[in-house]
Amino acid sequence: MTSERENPFRIAQQQFDSAAELLDLPQSVRATLRVPQRELTVSFPVAMDDGSTQVLTGYRVQHNLDRGPAKGGVRFHPQVDIDEVRALAMWMTWKCALVNIPYGGAKGGVIIDPALLSPRELERLTRRFATEISVLIGPDRDIPAPDVNTNEQIMAWIMDTISMHEGHTVLPVITGKPVGVGGSLGRSEATGRGVSLMVREWAKRHARDLRTLDIVVQGFGNVGGVAAKLLTEMGCRVIAVSDASGGYLCQKGLRIDAMQHYVRNHPRRMLEGCPIDGVEQIGHAELLELPCDILIPAALENQLTSKNAARIHASVIIEGANGPTTPEADAIFQERGITVIPDILANAGGVTVSYFEWVQGLQSFFWEEVDVNAKLERIMVNAFQQVYATAEEHQVSLRMAAYLLAVRRVADAAISRSIYP
Ligand code: NAD
């Protein structure tokens, strides 16, 4: 159970309230935007391989639809709860608005540890969950995508399930699909690529040579693993990474390609037991507190809190994960002069290329990877510059600046559309 202080939805509301106050938003807009528009809870049976039946609980939450259809990932995790999904849905609304793509925010989740399931059980779970939430999702209504513990294969099953119901192939119902069934080139790396662009832009702004930067990454999945790989290719030294099995440190710089190769062949896709020379195993807490230039939390929310914020030794924190920093930790970082590049900016690369995938699916016209990456870079760099300019203009943190830009856009849309009926 999340404590009240660390409840992600309370944190999301608190962040929104502060921005709404500074923007002096009308009371009606504040009241509307601080809660989700639609929430669906589903309980559904899954036939297990041993002949038993498990009844699982899942959610799909649409926070806001003022700027377009809802967009947001689906997470399979034992700690999923409704408040986590609400927070993630609200953050998606701000993220889409910040990079100015025509979506509202949504999120979904199922309370399950998928590592405990066989591939067939995982497929049955996915197809039944897709069926349960099909009353909400659709290419012009709500378009899911991958998140923690979900991947291209799971997206393909969801697309296929909806297509079977409709009687024809519906590519744009979901993004993050394999390239062979309507996925976009560049999508699987997009979030990590966006994070690496944040590092590059920060270094440029502070006249730092990328080759002098020591980087620590928490989480070695779609976001953390790809970011670590691209940063090494850019010349940075990634000195430590972690996944659920623990932390791995090498002061001279880790061989990320070899570690990724190991994970790809591990039965549970983990670094556990990784036999690489010169790599020292460290604890989860120790990893976050390592002296480094850049810390990239890319696992789960609530990792940087009032309990460890005073012991963080990075110059800048780039939030690959959603909600890794609590407001208390944020305040400590601000006081200590540690820059935080916020989640709704730093990890927006994923939803940006998801948007490109959706557009390509709707048009049945697929782009080359260089075009995808160039368009992604333009959007990310533009958003980075807008956030920095807003922070300077209003003398606020980068997080508050990102919120001011995003919430303003959503509020303007809500005001233009007015209240129906
Ligand atoms: P993933 O399932 O691919 O990877 C998660 C990683 O975190 C795994 O390596 C896992 O072992 C590790 N992990 C779990 N618990 C940990 C712990 N206590 N300490 C260290 N590592 C731990 O998930 P992902 O898609 O990479 O998502 C990671 C974060 O990024 C989430 O907050 C997600 O919402 C956010 N995000 C993902 C995307 C995307 O495109 N996938 C886009 C934007 C934001």
Coordinates of C-alpha atoms and ligand atoms in Angstrom, one line a residue:
M1 CA 0.0 0.0 0.0
T2 CA 1.3 3.5 -0.8
S3 CA 1.2 5.8 2.2
E4 CA -0.9 9.0 1.9
R5 CA 2.3 11.1 1.5
E6 CA 3.6 9.0 -1.4
N7 CA 0.2 8.4 -3.1
P8 CA 1.1 9.3 -6.7
F9 CA -2.3 10.7 -7.4
R10 CA -2.1 13.1 -4.5
I11 CA 1.4 14.1 -5.8
A12 CA 0.0 14.7 -9.3
Q13 CA -2.9 16.8 -7.9
Q14 CA -0.5 18.8 -5.8
Q15 CA 1.7 19.5 -8.8
F16 CA -1.3 20.5 -10.9
D17 CA -2.7 22.8 -8.1
S18 CA 0.6 24.7 -7.8
A19 CA 0.6 25.3 -11.6
A20 CA -3.1 26.2 -11.6
E21 CA -2.4 28.7 -8.8
L22 CA 0.4 30.4 -10.7
L23 CA -1.6 30.5 -13.9
D24 CA -4.6 31.9 -12.0
L25 CA -6.9 29.4 -13.7
P26 CA -10.7 29.9 -13.2
Q27 CA -12.1 27.7 -10.5
S28 CA -14.3 25.6 -12.9
V29 CA -11.2 24.7 -15.0
R30 CA -9.2 23.8 -11.9
A31 CA -12.0 21.6 -10.5
T32 CA -12.4 19.8 -13.8
L33 CA -8.7 19.2 -14.6
R34 CA -7.7 17.9 -11.1
V35 CA -9.8 14.7 -11.5
P36 CA -10.0 12.1 -14.2
Q37 CA -12.8 12.3 -16.7
R38 CA -13.5 8.5 -16.9
E39 CA -12.4 5.5 -14.9
L40 CA -13.1 1.9 -15.7
T41 CA -12.3 -1.0 -13.3
V42 CA -12.5 -4.5 -14.7
S43 CA -12.4 -7.9 -13.0
F44 CA -11.9 -10.7 -15.4
P45 CA -11.1 -14.5 -15.3
V46 CA -8.0 -15.9 -16.9
A47 CA -7.7 -19.7 -17.6
M48 CA -4.4 -20.9 -16.2
D49 CA -2.3 -23.7 -17.7
D50 CA -3.0 -26.0 -14.7
G51 CA -6.8 -25.8 -15.3
S52 CA -7.5 -23.3 -12.5
T53 CA -9.0 -19.8 -13.0
Q54 CA -7.5 -16.6 -11.7
V55 CA -9.7 -13.5 -11.5
L56 CA -7.6 -10.4 -12.1
T57 CA -8.3 -6.7 -11.6
G58 CA -7.4 -4.0 -14.1
Y59 CA -8.0 -0.3 -14.9
R60 CA -8.3 2.1 -17.7
V61 CA -8.4 5.8 -16.7
Q62 CA -8.9 8.7 -19.1
H63 CA -7.9 11.9 -17.4
N64 CA -8.8 14.4 -20.1
L65 CA -10.0 14.5 -23.7
D66 CA -10.0 18.2 -24.5
R67 CA -7.1 18.2 -26.9
G68 CA -7.9 14.9 -28.7
P69 CA -8.2 11.2 -28.1
A70 CA -6.7 9.8 -24.9
K71 CA -3.2 8.3 -25.0
G72 CA -1.2 6.3 -22.5
G73 CA 0.4 3.0 -21.7
V74 CA -0.7 -0.2 -20.1
R75 CA 1.3 -1.5 -17.2
F76 CA 1.3 -5.1 -15.8
H77 CA 2.7 -4.9 -12.2
P78 CA 1.7 -6.4 -8.8
Q79 CA 1.7 -2.9 -7.2
V80 CA -0.7 -1.3 -9.7
D81 CA -3.6 0.5 -8.0
I82 CA -6.2 3.0 -9.1
D83 CA -4.4 6.0 -7.7
E84 CA -1.2 5.1 -9.5
V85 CA -3.2 4.8 -12.8
R86 CA -5.0 8.1 -12.1
A87 CA -1.7 9.8 -11.6
L88 CA -0.1 8.3 -14.7
A89 CA -3.2 9.3 -16.8
M90 CA -3.0 12.9 -15.5
W91 CA 0.8 13.1 -16.3
M92 CA 0.0 11.8 -19.8
T93 CA -2.3 14.8 -20.4
W94 CA 0.4 17.3 -19.4
K95 CA 3.1 15.4 -21.4
C96 CA 1.1 15.3 -24.6
A97 CA 0.3 19.0 -24.2
L98 CA 3.9 19.9 -23.5
V99 CA 5.2 18.4 -26.7
N100 CA 2.1 19.7 -28.4
I101 CA 0.7 16.5 -29.9
P102 CA -3.2 16.3 -30.2
Y103 CA -4.0 13.9 -27.4
G104 CA -5.4 13.9 -23.9
G105 CA -4.1 11.6 -21.3
A106 CA -4.9 8.0 -20.2
K107 CA -3.3 5.0 -18.5
G108 CA -4.1 1.4 -17.9
G109 CA -2.9 -1.3 -15.6
V110 CA -3.5 -4.9 -14.4
I111 CA -2.5 -6.1 -10.9
I112 CA -0.3 -9.0 -11.9
D113 CA 3.4 -10.0 -11.9
P114 CA 3.7 -11.2 -15.5
A115 CA 7.0 -13.0 -14.6
L116 CA 4.8 -15.6 -12.9
L117 CA 2.8 -16.4 -16.0
S118 CA 3.6 -18.7 -19.0
P119 CA 3.5 -17.1 -22.4
R120 CA 0.1 -18.6 -23.1
E121 CA -1.3 -17.3 -19.8
L122 CA 0.1 -13.9 -20.6
E123 CA -1.5 -13.9 -24.0
R124 CA -4.9 -15.0 -22.6
L125 CA -4.7 -12.3 -19.9
T126 CA -3.8 -9.6 -22.5
R127 CA -6.6 -10.5 -24.9
R128 CA -9.2 -10.7 -22.2
F129 CA -8.1 -7.3 -20.7
A130 CA -8.2 -5.8 -24.2
T131 CA -11.7 -7.1 -24.6
E132 CA -12.8 -5.7 -21.2
I133 CA -11.4 -2.2 -21.9
S134 CA -12.6 -2.3 -25.6
V135 CA -15.7 -0.3 -24.4
L136 CA -13.3 2.7 -24.0
I137 CA -10.4 2.2 -26.4
G138 CA -10.3 2.9 -30.2
P139 CA -8.3 4.7 -32.8
D140 CA -10.2 8.0 -32.4
R141 CA -11.0 7.6 -28.7
D142 CA -8.2 6.1 -26.6
I143 CA -5.0 4.6 -27.9
P144 CA -2.9 2.5 -25.5
A145 CA 0.8 1.8 -25.7
P146 CA 3.5 -0.2 -23.8
D147 CA 4.6 0.7 -20.2
V148 CA 6.2 -1.3 -17.4
N149 CA 6.3 -5.0 -18.1
T150 CA 4.4 -4.7 -21.4
N151 CA 6.1 -4.9 -24.8
E152 CA 5.6 -5.1 -28.6
Q153 CA 4.2 -8.7 -28.5
I154 CA 1.6 -7.6 -26.0
M155 CA 0.7 -4.6 -28.2
A156 CA 0.3 -7.0 -31.2
W157 CA -2.1 -9.2 -29.2
I158 CA -4.2 -6.2 -28.2
M159 CA -4.3 -4.9 -31.8
D160 CA -5.2 -8.4 -33.0
T161 CA -8.0 -8.8 -30.4
I162 CA -9.6 -5.5 -31.3
S163 CA -9.2 -6.4 -35.0
M164 CA -11.0 -9.8 -34.5
H165 CA -13.9 -8.0 -32.8
E166 CA -14.2 -5.4 -35.6
G167 CA -13.7 -8.0 -38.4
H168 CA -10.9 -6.1 -40.0
T169 CA -7.3 -5.0 -39.1
V170 CA -7.3 -1.9 -36.9
L171 CA -3.7 -0.7 -36.8
P172 CA -4.1 2.6 -35.1
V173 CA -5.9 1.2 -32.0
I174 CA -2.6 0.9 -30.2
T175 CA 1.0 2.0 -30.6
G176 CA 4.3 0.3 -29.8
K177 CA 3.5 -2.6 -32.1
P178 CA 6.1 -4.7 -33.9
V179 CA 7.2 -3.0 -37.2
G180 CA 5.8 -5.9 -39.2
V181 CA 2.2 -5.2 -38.0
G182 CA 2.0 -1.4 -38.2
G183 CA 4.7 -0.4 -35.7
S184 CA 6.8 2.6 -36.4
L185 CA 10.6 2.4 -37.0
G186 CA 12.3 4.2 -34.1
R187 CA 9.4 3.6 -31.6
S188 CA 11.1 1.0 -29.4
E189 CA 14.1 3.3 -28.8
A190 CA 12.1 6.6 -28.8
T191 CA 11.8 7.1 -25.0
G192 CA 15.4 6.4 -24.3
R193 CA 16.4 8.5 -27.3
G194 CA 14.4 11.4 -26.0
V195 CA 16.2 11.0 -22.6
S196 CA 19.6 11.0 -24.3
L197 CA 18.6 14.2 -26.2
M198 CA 17.9 15.8 -22.8
V199 CA 21.4 14.9 -21.7
R200 CA 22.9 16.3 -24.9
E201 CA 20.9 19.6 -24.6
W202 CA 21.7 20.0 -20.9
A203 CA 25.4 19.5 -21.7
K204 CA 25.3 22.0 -24.5
R205 CA 23.7 24.5 -22.3
H206 CA 26.2 24.1 -19.6
A207 CA 29.2 23.8 -21.9
R208 CA 30.0 20.3 -20.8
D209 CA 31.8 17.8 -22.9
L210 CA 29.7 14.6 -23.2
R211 CA 32.9 12.5 -22.8
T212 CA 33.4 13.9 -19.3
L213 CA 30.0 13.0 -18.0
D214 CA 29.5 10.1 -15.5
I215 CA 26.0 8.7 -15.6
V216 CA 24.0 6.4 -13.4
V217 CA 20.8 4.8 -14.6
Q218 CA 18.1 3.1 -12.4
G219 CA 16.1 0.6 -14.5
F220 CA 17.4 -1.3 -17.5
G221 CA 14.2 -1.8 -19.5
N222 CA 12.8 0.0 -22.5
V223 CA 13.7 3.4 -21.1
G224 CA 16.8 2.9 -19.0
G225 CA 18.5 0.2 -21.1
V226 CA 18.0 2.2 -24.4
A227 CA 19.1 5.5 -22.8
A228 CA 22.2 3.8 -21.3
K229 CA 23.1 2.4 -24.7
L230 CA 22.6 5.6 -26.7
L231 CA 24.5 7.7 -24.0
T232 CA 27.5 5.3 -24.3
E233 CA 27.3 5.7 -28.1
M234 CA 27.4 9.5 -27.6
G235 CA 30.6 9.1 -25.6
C236 CA 29.3 9.4 -22.0
R237 CA 30.5 7.0 -19.3
V238 CA 27.6 5.0 -17.9
I239 CA 29.2 3.9 -14.6
A240 CA 26.2 2.2 -13.0
V241 CA 22.8 0.7 -13.9
S242 CA 20.3 -1.4 -12.0
D243 CA 17.2 -3.5 -12.5
A244 CA 14.9 -5.3 -10.1
S245 CA 17.8 -7.8 -9.4
G246 CA 20.1 -5.0 -8.0
G247 CA 22.8 -2.5 -9.1
Y248 CA 25.9 -3.0 -11.2
L249 CA 28.9 -0.6 -11.0
C250 CA 32.1 -0.1 -13.0
Q251 CA 33.8 3.3 -12.4
K252 CA 35.6 3.0 -15.8
G253 CA 32.2 2.7 -17.6
L254 CA 30.0 -0.3 -18.2
R255 CA 29.8 -2.3 -21.4
I256 CA 26.1 -1.6 -22.0
D257 CA 25.9 -3.6 -25.2
A258 CA 27.2 -6.7 -23.5
M259 CA 24.8 -6.2 -20.6
Q260 CA 21.9 -5.8 -23.0
H261 CA 22.9 -9.0 -24.8
Y262 CA 23.0 -10.8 -21.4
V263 CA 19.5 -9.5 -20.5
R264 CA 18.0 -10.5 -23.9
N265 CA 19.1 -14.1 -23.3
H266 CA 18.1 -14.2 -19.6
P267 CA 14.9 -16.2 -18.9
R268 CA 13.4 -13.3 -17.0
R269 CA 15.1 -10.6 -19.0
M270 CA 17.3 -9.5 -16.1
L271 CA 20.9 -8.6 -15.3
E272 CA 20.8 -11.1 -12.4
G273 CA 24.0 -13.1 -12.5
C274 CA 25.6 -10.9 -15.2
P275 CA 29.2 -12.2 -15.4
I276 CA 31.1 -9.2 -16.7
D277 CA 34.7 -8.5 -15.7
G278 CA 35.2 -5.5 -13.4
V279 CA 31.5 -5.1 -12.6
E280 CA 30.7 -4.8 -8.9
Q281 CA 27.2 -5.6 -7.6
I282 CA 25.7 -2.9 -5.4
G283 CA 22.4 -2.3 -3.6
H284 CA 19.4 -0.4 -4.9
A285 CA 19.7 2.5 -2.4
E286 CA 23.5 2.7 -2.9
L287 CA 23.1 3.1 -6.7
L288 CA 20.9 6.2 -6.4
E289 CA 23.4 7.8 -4.0
L290 CA 26.6 7.3 -6.2
P291 CA 28.5 10.5 -7.0
C292 CA 27.9 11.2 -10.7
D293 CA 27.1 14.1 -13.1
I294 CA 23.7 12.8 -14.2
L295 CA 21.3 10.4 -12.5
I296 CA 18.5 8.9 -14.6
P297 CA 15.8 7.2 -12.6
A298 CA 14.0 5.0 -15.2
A299 CA 12.2 2.4 -13.2
L300 CA 9.2 3.3 -11.1
E301 CA 7.7 6.2 -9.2
N302 CA 8.7 7.5 -5.7
Q303 CA 12.4 6.6 -5.9
L304 CA 13.7 9.9 -4.8
T305 CA 12.1 11.0 -1.6
S306 CA 12.7 13.1 1.5
K307 CA 14.5 10.1 2.9
N308 CA 17.3 10.0 0.3
A309 CA 17.3 13.4 -1.4
A310 CA 20.0 14.8 0.9
R311 CA 22.3 11.9 -0.1
I312 CA 21.9 12.3 -3.9
H313 CA 25.2 13.4 -5.4
A314 CA 24.3 14.1 -9.0
S315 CA 24.4 17.6 -10.6
V316 CA 21.3 16.9 -12.7
I317 CA 18.4 14.4 -12.5
I318 CA 16.7 13.4 -15.7
E319 CA 13.4 11.7 -15.1
G320 CA 13.2 8.7 -17.5
A321 CA 10.4 7.2 -15.3
N322 CA 7.1 8.8 -14.5
G323 CA 6.9 10.4 -11.1
P324 CA 10.3 9.2 -9.6
T325 CA 10.7 12.3 -7.4
T326 CA 8.3 13.2 -4.6
P327 CA 7.5 16.9 -4.1
E328 CA 9.5 16.8 -0.8
A329 CA 12.5 15.6 -2.6
D330 CA 12.0 18.1 -5.4
A331 CA 12.1 20.9 -2.8
I332 CA 15.3 19.5 -1.3
F333 CA 16.9 19.3 -4.8
Q334 CA 16.0 22.9 -5.6
E335 CA 17.5 24.0 -2.3
R336 CA 20.7 22.0 -3.0
G337 CA 21.0 23.4 -6.6
I338 CA 20.4 20.0 -8.2
T339 CA 18.6 20.5 -11.5
V340 CA 15.6 18.2 -12.3
I341 CA 14.6 17.7 -15.9
P342 CA 11.0 16.6 -15.3
D343 CA 9.3 13.4 -16.5
I344 CA 6.7 15.1 -18.6
L345 CA 9.6 16.6 -20.7
A346 CA 12.3 14.0 -20.3
N347 CA 10.4 10.8 -21.2
A348 CA 8.0 12.4 -23.8
G349 CA 10.0 10.8 -26.7
G350 CA 7.9 7.6 -26.4
V351 CA 4.5 9.2 -26.8
T352 CA 5.8 11.5 -29.5
V353 CA 6.8 8.5 -31.7
S354 CA 3.6 6.7 -30.6
Y355 CA 1.8 9.7 -32.2
F356 CA 3.9 9.3 -35.4
E357 CA 3.0 5.5 -35.4
W358 CA -0.7 6.4 -35.0
V359 CA -0.5 8.9 -37.9
Q360 CA 1.3 6.4 -40.1
G361 CA -1.3 3.7 -39.3
L362 CA -4.2 6.1 -40.1
Q363 CA -2.6 7.1 -43.4
S364 CA -1.2 3.6 -44.2
F365 CA 1.9 5.4 -45.2
F366 CA 5.1 4.4 -43.3
W367 CA 8.1 6.6 -42.8
E368 CA 11.8 5.9 -42.8
E369 CA 13.6 5.8 -39.5
V370 CA 15.8 8.8 -40.2
D371 CA 12.6 10.9 -40.7
V372 CA 11.1 9.6 -37.5
N373 CA 14.2 10.4 -35.5
A374 CA 14.6 13.8 -37.1
K375 CA 11.0 14.8 -36.3
L376 CA 11.4 13.4 -32.7
E377 CA 14.6 15.4 -32.2
R378 CA 13.0 18.6 -33.4
I379 CA 10.0 18.2 -31.0
M380 CA 12.2 17.2 -28.0
V381 CA 14.7 20.0 -28.5
N382 CA 12.0 22.6 -29.0
A383 CA 10.2 21.5 -25.9
F384 CA 13.4 21.5 -23.9
Q385 CA 14.1 25.1 -25.0
Q386 CA 10.6 26.3 -24.3
V387 CA 10.7 24.8 -20.8
Y388 CA 14.1 26.5 -20.0
A389 CA 12.9 29.8 -21.4
T390 CA 9.7 29.6 -19.3
A391 CA 11.7 28.7 -16.2
E392 CA 13.9 31.7 -16.7
E393 CA 11.1 34.1 -17.5
H394 CA 9.1 33.1 -14.4
Q395 CA 12.0 32.2 -12.2
V396 CA 10.6 28.8 -11.4
S397 CA 11.9 25.2 -11.5
L398 CA 12.0 23.3 -14.8
R399 CA 9.1 21.1 -13.5
M400 CA 7.0 24.1 -12.8
A401 CA 7.9 25.6 -16.2
A402 CA 6.8 22.4 -17.9
Y403 CA 3.6 22.4 -16.0
L404 CA 2.9 26.1 -16.8
L405 CA 3.3 25.4 -20.5
A406 CA 1.3 22.2 -20.5
V407 CA -1.5 23.1 -18.1
R408 CA -2.0 26.4 -20.0
R409 CA -2.5 24.5 -23.3
V410 CA -5.0 22.1 -21.8
A411 CA -6.9 24.8 -19.9
D412 CA -7.1 26.9 -23.1
A413 CA -8.6 23.9 -24.9
A414 CA -11.1 23.3 -22.0
I415 CA -12.1 27.0 -22.0
S416 CA -12.5 27.2 -25.8
R417 CA -14.7 24.0 -25.8
S418 CA -16.6 25.3 -22.7
I419 CA -18.9 23.2 -20.6
Y420 CA -21.4 20.8 -22.3
P421 CA -24.4 21.1 -22.2
Ligands
NAD1 P1 10.3 -1.9 -18.4 O1 9.4 -2.9 -17.8 O2 10.8 -2.1 -19.8 O3 11.6 -1.7 -17.5 C1 11.5 -1.4 -16.1 C2 12.9 -1.7 -15.5 O4 13.0 -1.2 -14.2 C3 13.3 -3.1 -15.5 O5 14.7 -3.2 -15.9 C4 13.1 -3.5 -14.1 O6 13.9 -4.7 -13.7 C5 13.5 -2.3 -13.4 N1 13.1 -2.2 -12.0 C6 12.0 -2.5 -11.4 N2 12.0 -2.3 -10.1 C7 13.2 -1.7 -9.8 C8 13.9 -1.3 -8.7 N3 13.3 -1.3 -7.5 N4 15.2 -0.8 -8.8 C9 15.8 -0.7 -10.0 N5 15.2 -1.2 -11.1 C10 13.9 -1.7 -11.1 O7 9.6 -0.5 -18.2 P2 9.9 0.9 -19.1 O8 8.9 0.9 -20.2 O9 11.3 1.0 -19.3 O10 9.3 2.0 -18.0 C11 10.1 2.5 -17.0 C12 9.6 3.8 -16.5 O11 9.5 4.7 -17.6 C13 8.1 3.8 -16.0 O12 8.0 4.8 -15.0 C14 7.3 4.1 -17.2 O13 6.0 4.7 -16.9 C15 8.2 5.2 -17.8 N6 7.9 5.5 -19.2 C16 8.0 4.4 -20.2 C17 7.8 4.8 -21.5 C18 7.9 3.7 -22.6 O14 7.9 4.1 -23.8 N7 8.1 2.5 -22.3 C19 7.5 6.1 -21.9 C20 7.5 7.1 -20.9 C21 7.7 6.7 -19.6

